[in-house]
mmCIF file of C-alpha atoms and ligand atoms in Angstrom:
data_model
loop_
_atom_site.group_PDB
_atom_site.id
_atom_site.type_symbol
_atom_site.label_atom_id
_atom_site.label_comp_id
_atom_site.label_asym_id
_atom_site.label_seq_id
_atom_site.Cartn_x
_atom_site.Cartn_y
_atom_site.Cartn_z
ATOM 1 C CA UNK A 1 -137.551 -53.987 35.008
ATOM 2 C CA UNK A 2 -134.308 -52.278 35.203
ATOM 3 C CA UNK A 3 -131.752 -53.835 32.530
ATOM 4 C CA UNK A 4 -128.414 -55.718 33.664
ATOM 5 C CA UNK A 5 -125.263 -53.629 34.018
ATOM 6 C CA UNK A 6 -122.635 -55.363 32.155
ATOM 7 C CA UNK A 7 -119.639 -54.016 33.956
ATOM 8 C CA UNK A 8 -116.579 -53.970 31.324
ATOM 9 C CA UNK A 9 -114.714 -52.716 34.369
ATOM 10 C CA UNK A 10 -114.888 -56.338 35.855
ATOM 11 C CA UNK A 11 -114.661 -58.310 32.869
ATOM 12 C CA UNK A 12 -111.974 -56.001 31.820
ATOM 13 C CA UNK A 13 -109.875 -57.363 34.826
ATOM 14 C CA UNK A 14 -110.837 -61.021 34.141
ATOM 15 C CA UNK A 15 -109.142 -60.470 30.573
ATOM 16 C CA UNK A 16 -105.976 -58.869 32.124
ATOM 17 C CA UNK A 17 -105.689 -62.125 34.192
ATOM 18 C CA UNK A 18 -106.544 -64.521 31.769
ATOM 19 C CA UNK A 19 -103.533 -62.259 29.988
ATOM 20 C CA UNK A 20 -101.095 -62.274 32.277
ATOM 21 C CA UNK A 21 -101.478 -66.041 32.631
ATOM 22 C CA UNK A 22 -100.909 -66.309 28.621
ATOM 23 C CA UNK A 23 -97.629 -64.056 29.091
ATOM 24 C CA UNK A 24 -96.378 -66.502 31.918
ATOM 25 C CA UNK A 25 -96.723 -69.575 29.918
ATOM 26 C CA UNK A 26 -95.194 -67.438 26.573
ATOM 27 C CA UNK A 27 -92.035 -66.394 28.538
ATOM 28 C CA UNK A 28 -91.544 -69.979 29.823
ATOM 29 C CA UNK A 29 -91.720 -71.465 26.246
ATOM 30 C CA UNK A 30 -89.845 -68.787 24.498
ATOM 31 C CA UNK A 31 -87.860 -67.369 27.018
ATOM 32 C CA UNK A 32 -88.816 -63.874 26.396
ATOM 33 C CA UNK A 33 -91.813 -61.188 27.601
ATOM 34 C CA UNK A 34 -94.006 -60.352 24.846
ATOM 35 C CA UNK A 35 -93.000 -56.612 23.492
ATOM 36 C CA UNK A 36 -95.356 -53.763 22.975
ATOM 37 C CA UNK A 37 -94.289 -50.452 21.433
ATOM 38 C CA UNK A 38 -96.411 -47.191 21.783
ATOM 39 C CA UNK A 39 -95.849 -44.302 19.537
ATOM 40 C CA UNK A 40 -97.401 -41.141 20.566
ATOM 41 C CA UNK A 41 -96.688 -37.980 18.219
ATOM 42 C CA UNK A 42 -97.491 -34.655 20.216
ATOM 43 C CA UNK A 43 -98.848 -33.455 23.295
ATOM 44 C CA UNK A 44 -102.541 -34.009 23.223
ATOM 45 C CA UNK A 45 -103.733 -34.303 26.716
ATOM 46 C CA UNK A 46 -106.255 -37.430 26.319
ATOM 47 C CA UNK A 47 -103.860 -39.361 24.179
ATOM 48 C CA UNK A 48 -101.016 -38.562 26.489
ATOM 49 C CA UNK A 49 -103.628 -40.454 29.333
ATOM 50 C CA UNK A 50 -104.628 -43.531 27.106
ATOM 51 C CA UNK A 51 -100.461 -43.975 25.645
ATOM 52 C CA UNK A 52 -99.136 -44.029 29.339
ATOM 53 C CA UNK A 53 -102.521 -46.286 30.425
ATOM 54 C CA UNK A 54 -101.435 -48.567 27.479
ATOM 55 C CA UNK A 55 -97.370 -49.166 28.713
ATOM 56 C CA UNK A 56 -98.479 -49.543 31.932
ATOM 57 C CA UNK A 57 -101.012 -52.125 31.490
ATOM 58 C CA UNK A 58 -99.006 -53.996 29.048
ATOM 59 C CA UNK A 59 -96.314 -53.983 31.906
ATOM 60 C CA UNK A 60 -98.475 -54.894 34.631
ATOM 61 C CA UNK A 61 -99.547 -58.419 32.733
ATOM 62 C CA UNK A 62 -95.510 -59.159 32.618
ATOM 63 C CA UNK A 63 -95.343 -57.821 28.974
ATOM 64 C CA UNK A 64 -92.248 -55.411 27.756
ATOM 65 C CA UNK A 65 -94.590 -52.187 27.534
ATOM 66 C CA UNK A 66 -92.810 -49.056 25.436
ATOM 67 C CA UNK A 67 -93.510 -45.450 25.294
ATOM 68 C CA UNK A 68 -92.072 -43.590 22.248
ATOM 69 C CA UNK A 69 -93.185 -39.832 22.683
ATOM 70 C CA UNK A 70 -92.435 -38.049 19.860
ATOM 71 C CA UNK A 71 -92.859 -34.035 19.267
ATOM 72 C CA UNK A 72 -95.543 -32.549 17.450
ATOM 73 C CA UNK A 73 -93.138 -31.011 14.820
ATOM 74 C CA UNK A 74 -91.793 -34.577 13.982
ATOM 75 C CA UNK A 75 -91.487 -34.651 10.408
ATOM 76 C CA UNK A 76 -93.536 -38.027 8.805
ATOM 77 C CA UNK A 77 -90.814 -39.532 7.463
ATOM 78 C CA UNK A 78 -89.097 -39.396 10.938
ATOM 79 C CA UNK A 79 -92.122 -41.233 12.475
ATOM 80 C CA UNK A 80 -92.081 -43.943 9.472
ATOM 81 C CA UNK A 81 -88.697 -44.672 9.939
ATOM 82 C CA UNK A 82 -89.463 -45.148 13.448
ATOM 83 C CA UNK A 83 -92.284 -47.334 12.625
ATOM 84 C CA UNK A 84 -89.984 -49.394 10.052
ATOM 85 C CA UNK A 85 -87.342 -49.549 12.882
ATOM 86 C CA UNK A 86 -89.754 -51.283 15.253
ATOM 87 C CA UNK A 87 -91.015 -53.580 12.107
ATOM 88 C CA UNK A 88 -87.506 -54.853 12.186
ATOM 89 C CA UNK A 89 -87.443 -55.780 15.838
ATOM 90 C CA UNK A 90 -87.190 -58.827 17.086
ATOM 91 C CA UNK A 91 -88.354 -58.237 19.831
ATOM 92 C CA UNK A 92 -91.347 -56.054 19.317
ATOM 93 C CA UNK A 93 -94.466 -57.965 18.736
ATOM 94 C CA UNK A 94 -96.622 -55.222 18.526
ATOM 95 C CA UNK A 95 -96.685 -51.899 17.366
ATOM 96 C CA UNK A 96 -99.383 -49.162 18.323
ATOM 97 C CA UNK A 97 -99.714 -45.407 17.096
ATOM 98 C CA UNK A 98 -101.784 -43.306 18.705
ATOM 99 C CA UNK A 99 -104.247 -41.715 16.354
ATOM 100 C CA UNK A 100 -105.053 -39.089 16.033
ATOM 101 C CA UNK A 101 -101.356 -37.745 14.907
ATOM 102 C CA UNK A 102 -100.948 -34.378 14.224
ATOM 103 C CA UNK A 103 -102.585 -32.488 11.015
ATOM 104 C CA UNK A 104 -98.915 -32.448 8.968
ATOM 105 C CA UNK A 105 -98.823 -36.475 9.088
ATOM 106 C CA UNK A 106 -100.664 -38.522 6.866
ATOM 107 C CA UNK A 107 -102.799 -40.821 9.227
ATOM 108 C CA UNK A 108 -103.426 -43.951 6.690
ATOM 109 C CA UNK A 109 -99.706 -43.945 5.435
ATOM 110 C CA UNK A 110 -98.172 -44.512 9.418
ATOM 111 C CA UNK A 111 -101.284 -46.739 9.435
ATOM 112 C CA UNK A 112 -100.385 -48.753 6.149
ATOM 113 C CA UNK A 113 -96.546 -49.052 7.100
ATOM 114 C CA UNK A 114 -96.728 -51.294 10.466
ATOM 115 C CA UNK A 115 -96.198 -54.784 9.790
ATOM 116 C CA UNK A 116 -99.669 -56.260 9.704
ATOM 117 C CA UNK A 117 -98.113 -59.136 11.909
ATOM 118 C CA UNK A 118 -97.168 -56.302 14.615
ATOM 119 C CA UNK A 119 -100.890 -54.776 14.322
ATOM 120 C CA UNK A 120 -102.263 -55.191 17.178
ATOM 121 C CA UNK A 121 -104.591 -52.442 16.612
ATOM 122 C CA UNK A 122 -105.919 -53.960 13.406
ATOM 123 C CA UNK A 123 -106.084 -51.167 11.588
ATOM 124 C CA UNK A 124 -104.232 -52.220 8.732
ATOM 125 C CA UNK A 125 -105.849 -53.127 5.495
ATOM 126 C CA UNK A 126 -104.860 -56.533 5.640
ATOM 127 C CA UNK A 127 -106.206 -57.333 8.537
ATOM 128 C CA UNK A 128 -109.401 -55.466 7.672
ATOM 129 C CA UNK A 129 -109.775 -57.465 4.816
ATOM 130 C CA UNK A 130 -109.129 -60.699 6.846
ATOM 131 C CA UNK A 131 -111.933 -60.220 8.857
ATOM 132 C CA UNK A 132 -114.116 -59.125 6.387
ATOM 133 C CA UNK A 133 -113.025 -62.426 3.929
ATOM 134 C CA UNK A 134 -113.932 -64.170 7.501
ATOM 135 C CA UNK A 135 -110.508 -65.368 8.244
ATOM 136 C CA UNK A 136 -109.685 -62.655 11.201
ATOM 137 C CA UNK A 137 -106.196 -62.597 12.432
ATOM 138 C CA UNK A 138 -105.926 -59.507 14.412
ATOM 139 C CA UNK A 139 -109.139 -57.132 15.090
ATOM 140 C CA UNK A 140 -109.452 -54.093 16.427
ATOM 141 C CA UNK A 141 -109.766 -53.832 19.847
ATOM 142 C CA UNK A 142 -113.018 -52.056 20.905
ATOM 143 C CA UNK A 143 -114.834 -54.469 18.375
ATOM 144 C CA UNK A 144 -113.427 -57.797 20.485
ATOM 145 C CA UNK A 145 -114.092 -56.185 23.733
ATOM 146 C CA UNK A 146 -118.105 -55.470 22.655
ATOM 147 C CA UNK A 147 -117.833 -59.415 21.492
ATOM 148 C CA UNK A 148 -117.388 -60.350 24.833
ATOM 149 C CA UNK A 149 -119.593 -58.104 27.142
ATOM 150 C CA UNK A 150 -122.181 -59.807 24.449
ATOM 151 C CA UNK A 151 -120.535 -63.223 25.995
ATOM 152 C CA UNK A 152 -121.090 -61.963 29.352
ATOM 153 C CA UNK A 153 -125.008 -60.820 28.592
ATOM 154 C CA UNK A 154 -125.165 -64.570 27.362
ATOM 155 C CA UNK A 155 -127.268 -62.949 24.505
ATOM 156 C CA UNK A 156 -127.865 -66.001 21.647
ATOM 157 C CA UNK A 157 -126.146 -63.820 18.614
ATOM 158 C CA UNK A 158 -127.339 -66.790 16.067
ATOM 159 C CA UNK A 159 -130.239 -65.562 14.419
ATOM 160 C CA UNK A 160 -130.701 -62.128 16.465
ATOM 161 C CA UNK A 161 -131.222 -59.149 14.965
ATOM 162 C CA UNK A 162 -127.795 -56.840 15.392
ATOM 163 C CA UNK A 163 -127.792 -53.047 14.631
ATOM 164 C CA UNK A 164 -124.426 -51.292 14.888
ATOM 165 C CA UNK A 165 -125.069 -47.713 14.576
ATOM 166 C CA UNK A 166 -121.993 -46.522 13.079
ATOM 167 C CA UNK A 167 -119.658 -47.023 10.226
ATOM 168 C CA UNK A 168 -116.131 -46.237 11.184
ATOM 169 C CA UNK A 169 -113.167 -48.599 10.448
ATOM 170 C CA UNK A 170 -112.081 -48.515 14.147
ATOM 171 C CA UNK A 171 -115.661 -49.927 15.473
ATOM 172 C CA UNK A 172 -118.919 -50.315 13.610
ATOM 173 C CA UNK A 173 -117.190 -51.996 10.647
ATOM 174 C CA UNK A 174 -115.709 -54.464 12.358
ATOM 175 C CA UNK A 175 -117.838 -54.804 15.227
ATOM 176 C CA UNK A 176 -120.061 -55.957 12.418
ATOM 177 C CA UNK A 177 -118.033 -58.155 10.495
ATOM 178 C CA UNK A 178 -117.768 -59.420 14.167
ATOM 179 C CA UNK A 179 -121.116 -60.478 14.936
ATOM 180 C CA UNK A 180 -121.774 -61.408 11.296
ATOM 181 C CA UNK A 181 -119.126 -64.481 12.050
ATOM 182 C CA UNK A 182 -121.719 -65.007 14.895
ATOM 183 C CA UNK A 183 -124.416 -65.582 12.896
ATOM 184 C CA UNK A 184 -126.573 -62.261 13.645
ATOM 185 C CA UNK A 185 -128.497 -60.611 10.920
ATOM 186 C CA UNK A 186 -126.726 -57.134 10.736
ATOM 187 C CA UNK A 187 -127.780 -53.740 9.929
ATOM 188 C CA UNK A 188 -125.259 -51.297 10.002
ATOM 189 C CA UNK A 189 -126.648 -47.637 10.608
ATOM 190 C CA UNK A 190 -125.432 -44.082 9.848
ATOM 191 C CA UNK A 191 -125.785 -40.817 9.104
ATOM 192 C CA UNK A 192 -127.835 -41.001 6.267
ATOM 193 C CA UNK A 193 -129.703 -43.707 7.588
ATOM 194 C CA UNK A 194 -133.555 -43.158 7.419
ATOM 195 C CA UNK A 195 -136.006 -43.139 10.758
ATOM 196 C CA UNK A 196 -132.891 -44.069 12.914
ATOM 197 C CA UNK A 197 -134.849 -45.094 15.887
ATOM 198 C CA UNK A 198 -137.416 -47.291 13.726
ATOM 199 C CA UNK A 199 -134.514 -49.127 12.755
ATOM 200 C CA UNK A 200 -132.804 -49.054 16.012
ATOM 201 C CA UNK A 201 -136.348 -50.936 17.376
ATOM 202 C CA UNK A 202 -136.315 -53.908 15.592
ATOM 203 C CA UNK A 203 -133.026 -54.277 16.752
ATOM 204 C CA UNK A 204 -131.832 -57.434 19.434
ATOM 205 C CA UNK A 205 -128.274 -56.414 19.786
ATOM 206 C CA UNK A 206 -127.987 -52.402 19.433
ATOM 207 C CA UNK A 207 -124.422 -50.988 19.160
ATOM 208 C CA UNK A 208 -123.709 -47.797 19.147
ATOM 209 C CA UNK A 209 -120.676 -46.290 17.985
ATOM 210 C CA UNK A 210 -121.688 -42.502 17.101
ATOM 211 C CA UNK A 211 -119.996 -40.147 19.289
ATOM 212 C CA UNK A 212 -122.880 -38.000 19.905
ATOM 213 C CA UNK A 213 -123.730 -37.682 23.335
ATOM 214 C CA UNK A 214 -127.336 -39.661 24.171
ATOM 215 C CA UNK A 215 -128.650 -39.822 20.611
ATOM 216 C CA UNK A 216 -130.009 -43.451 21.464
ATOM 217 C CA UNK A 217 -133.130 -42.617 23.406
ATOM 218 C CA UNK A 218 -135.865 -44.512 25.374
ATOM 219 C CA UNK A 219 -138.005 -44.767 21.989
ATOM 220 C CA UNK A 220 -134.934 -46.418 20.356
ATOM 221 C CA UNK A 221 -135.106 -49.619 21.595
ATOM 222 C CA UNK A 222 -137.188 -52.743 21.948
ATOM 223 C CA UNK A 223 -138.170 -53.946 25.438
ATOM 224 C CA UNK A 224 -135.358 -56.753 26.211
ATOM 225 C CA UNK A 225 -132.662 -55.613 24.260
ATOM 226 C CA UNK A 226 -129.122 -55.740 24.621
ATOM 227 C CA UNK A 227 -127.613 -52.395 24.439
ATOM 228 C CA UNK A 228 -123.721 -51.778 24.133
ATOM 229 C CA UNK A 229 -122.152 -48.480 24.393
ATOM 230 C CA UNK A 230 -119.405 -47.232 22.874
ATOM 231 C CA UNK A 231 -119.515 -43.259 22.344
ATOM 232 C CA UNK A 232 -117.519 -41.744 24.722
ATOM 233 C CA UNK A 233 -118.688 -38.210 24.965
ATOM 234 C CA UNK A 234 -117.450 -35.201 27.292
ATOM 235 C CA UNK A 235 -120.359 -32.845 28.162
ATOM 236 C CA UNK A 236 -121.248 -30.059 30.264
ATOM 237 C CA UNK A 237 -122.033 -31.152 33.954
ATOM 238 C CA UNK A 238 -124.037 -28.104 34.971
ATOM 239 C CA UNK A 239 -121.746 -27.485 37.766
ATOM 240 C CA UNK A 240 -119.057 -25.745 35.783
ATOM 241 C CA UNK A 241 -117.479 -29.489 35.740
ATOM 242 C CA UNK A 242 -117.485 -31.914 32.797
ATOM 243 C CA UNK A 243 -118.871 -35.474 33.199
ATOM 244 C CA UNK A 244 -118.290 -38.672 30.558
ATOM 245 C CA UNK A 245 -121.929 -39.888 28.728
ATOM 246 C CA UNK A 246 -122.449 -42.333 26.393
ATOM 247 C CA UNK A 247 -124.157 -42.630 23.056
ATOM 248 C CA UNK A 248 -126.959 -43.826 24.615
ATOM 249 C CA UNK A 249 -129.252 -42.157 27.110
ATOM 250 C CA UNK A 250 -128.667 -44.273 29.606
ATOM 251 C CA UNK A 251 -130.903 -43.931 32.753
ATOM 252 C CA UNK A 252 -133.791 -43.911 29.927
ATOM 253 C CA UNK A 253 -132.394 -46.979 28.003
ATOM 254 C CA UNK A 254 -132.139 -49.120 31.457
ATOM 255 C CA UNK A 255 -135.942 -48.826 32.177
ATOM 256 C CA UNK A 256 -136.377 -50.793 28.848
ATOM 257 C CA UNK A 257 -132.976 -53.013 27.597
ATOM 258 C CA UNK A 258 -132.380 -56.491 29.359
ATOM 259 C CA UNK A 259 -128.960 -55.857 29.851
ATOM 260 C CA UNK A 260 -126.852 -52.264 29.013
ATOM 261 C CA UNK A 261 -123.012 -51.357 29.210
ATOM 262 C CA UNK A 262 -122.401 -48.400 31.245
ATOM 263 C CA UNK A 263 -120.479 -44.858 30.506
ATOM 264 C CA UNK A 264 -117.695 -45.125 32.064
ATOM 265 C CA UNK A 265 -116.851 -48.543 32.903
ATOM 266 C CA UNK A 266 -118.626 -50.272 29.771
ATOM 267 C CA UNK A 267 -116.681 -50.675 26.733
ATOM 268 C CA UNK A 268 -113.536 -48.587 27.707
ATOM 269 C CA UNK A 269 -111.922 -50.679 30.041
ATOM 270 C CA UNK A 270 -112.385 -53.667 27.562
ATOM 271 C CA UNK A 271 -110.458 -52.381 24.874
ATOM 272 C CA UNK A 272 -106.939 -52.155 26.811
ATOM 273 C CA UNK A 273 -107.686 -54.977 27.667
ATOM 274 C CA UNK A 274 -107.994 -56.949 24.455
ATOM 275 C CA UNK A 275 -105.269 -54.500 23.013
ATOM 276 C CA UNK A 276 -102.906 -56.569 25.749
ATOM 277 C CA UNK A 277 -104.829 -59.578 24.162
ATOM 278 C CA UNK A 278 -104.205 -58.740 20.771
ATOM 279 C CA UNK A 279 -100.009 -58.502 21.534
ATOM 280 C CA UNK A 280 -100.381 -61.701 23.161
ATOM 281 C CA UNK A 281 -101.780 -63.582 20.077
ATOM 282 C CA UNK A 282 -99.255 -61.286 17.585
ATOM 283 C CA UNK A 283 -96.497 -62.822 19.879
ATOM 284 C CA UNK A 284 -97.747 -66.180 19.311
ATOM 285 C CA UNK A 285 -98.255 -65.888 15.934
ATOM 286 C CA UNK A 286 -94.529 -64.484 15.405
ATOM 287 C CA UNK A 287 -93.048 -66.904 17.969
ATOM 288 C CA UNK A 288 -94.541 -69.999 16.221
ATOM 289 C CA UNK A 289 -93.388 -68.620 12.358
ATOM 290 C CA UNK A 290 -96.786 -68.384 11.384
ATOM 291 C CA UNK A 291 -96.488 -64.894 9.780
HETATM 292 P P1 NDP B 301 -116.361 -41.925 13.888
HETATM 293 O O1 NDP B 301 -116.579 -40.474 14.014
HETATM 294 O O2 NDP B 301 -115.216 -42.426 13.076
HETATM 295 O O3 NDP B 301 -117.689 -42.591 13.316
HETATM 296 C C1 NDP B 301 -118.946 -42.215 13.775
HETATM 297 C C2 NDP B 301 -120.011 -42.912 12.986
HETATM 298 O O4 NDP B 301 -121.264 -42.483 13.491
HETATM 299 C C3 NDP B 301 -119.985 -42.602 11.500
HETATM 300 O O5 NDP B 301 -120.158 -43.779 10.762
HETATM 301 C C4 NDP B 301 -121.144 -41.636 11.314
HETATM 302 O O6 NDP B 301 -121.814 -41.762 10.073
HETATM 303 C C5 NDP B 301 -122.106 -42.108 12.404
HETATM 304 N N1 NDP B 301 -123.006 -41.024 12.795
HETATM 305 C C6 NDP B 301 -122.711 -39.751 13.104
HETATM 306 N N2 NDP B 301 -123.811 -39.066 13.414
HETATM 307 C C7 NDP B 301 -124.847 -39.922 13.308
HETATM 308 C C8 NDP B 301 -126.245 -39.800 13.500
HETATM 309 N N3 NDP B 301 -126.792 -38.669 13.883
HETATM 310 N N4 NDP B 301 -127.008 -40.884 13.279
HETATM 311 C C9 NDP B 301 -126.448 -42.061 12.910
HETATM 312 N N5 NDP B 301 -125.124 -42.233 12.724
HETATM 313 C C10 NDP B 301 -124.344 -41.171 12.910
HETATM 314 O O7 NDP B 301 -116.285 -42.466 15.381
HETATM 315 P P2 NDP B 301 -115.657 -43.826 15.984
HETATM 316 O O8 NDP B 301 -116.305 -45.004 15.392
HETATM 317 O O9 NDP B 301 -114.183 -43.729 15.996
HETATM 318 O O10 NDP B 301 -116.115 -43.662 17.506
HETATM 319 C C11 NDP B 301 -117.480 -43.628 17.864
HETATM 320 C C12 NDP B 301 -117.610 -43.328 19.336
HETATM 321 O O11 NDP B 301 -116.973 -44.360 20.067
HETATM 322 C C13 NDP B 301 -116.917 -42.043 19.794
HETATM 323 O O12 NDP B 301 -117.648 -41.488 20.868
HETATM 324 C C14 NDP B 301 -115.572 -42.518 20.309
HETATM 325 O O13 NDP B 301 -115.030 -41.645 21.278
HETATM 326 C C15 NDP B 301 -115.973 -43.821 20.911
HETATM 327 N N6 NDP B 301 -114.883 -44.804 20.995
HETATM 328 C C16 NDP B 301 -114.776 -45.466 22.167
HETATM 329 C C17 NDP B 301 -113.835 -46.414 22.325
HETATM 330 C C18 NDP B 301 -113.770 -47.141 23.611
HETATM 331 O O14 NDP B 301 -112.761 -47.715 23.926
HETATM 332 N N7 NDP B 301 -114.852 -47.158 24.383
HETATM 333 C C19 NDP B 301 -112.859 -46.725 21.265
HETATM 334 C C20 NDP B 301 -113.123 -46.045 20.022
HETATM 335 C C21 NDP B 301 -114.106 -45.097 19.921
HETATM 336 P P3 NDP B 301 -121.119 -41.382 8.660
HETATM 337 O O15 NDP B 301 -120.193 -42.515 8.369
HETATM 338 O O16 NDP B 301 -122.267 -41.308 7.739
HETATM 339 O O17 NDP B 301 -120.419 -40.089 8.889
#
């Protein structure tokens, strides 16, 4: 039987409204939009897309959505003051920086220098090592949006047997850490992982978070799975065009999982929209003194 599309495209706009309902109720009480501040250093083409996607959305849920563009050639220091300007803001809730930044900046020192309380990213170690103590305060994005197209599959996490192929800070980590809280039994895979698809087999919940196009194949996973996407890989068409794949082969994949998130429209959408999500809650937090 052909698996259940979970469409993050849909939910995605569920989470904007429930969003912009949150911000409505915020300005009322505090008499101010929540702010979010973009920083984008350079002039990659993709992160020029996803930074202008970002201020509009924020704006379109009643938020105070900012664009910083900044030149490649920006010294660090320039961007860190920048970054310790907008720590000092009242009115800036959160703070986002596009990664990646240019070769000449240190990533992990921008990174480390937002106010964790402004992080709506969750990048920074503090936050990182909230979740992991179990205590999370703000998570990273993609994570929270897997979370809930799991919600939406209505897959029982207690118990189940969770793979998360990947390791990265931004998503297998603490998409982990995530469904650890729920109660799954959790294998996090990787590169030097052994027999990937044995492992992959036994799995309940499979994540993948790889970036290599369709390296979760048919013999990967167990009849009635759950399978969530979240490689985002460009390939070759055939047609002298490029198309977007996942990391799972997914026409293969949907003969055999119960329910599958698709590439595009899976995972993507959902992490915008919990990024909005995530400014909402840092607003909260700061409004009510809590950080
Ligand atoms: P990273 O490159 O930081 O991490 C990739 C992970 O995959 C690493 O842990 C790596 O292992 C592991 N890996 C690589 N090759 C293999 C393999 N052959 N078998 C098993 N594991 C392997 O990527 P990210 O976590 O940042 O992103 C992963 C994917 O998700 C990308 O396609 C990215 O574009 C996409 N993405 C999508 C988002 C969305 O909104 N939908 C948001 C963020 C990312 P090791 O640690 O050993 O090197």
């Amino acid at each position: 039987m052909a698996a259940r599309i979970l469409d993050g495209k849909k939910l995605a706009e569920t989470v904007r409204a429930e969003v912009r309902e949150g911000v409505t109720a915020f300005k009322a009480k505090y008499g101010r939009a929540p702010g979010l501040e973009v920083i984008l250093v350079g002039d990659d083409p993709a992160s020029q897309v996803y930074t202008r996607n970002k201020e509009k959305a924020s704006n379109e849920v009643g938020m105070r959505g900012h664009l910083h563009v900044l030149p490649a050639s920006t010294p660090e220091d320039d961007v860190l003051a920048l970054v310790q300007r907008l720590n000092a803001d009242e009115a800036t809730d959160g703070i986002l920086v596009q990664l990646p930044l240019p070769k000449s900046i240190r990533e992990q020192r921008i990174l480390d220098a937002v106010d964790p309380a402004k992080d709506v990213d969750g990048f920074h170690p503090i936050n990182a090592g909230l979740l992991a103590s179990g205590r999370p305060r703000l998570v990273p994005c993609t994570p929270l949006g897997c979370m809930r197209l799991l919600a939406l599959a209505e897959v029982p996490l207690k118990g189940a047997h969770a793979v998360v192929v990947g390791r990265s800070n931004i998503v297998g980590k603490p998409v982990a850490q995530l469904l650890l809280a729920e109660h799954a039994t959790v294998t996090i895979a990787h590169s030097r992982t052994k027999d990937l698809a044995a492992l992959c087999r036994e799995a309940d919940v499979l994540v993948a978070a790889v970036g290599k196009a369709e390296l979760v194949r048919g013999n990967f996973v167990k009849p009635g799975a759950v399978v969530i996407d979240v490689g985002i890989n460009r390939v070759d068409a055939g047609n002298g065009k490029t198309k977007l794949v996942g990391d799972v082969a997914y026409a293969e994949v949907a003969e055999i999982a119960s329910a599958i998130t698709p590439v595009p429209g899976g995972v993507g959408p959902m992490t915008i929209a919990y990024l909005l999500q995530n400014t909402l809650t840092a607003a909260h937090a700061r409004a009510a003194g809590s950080t």
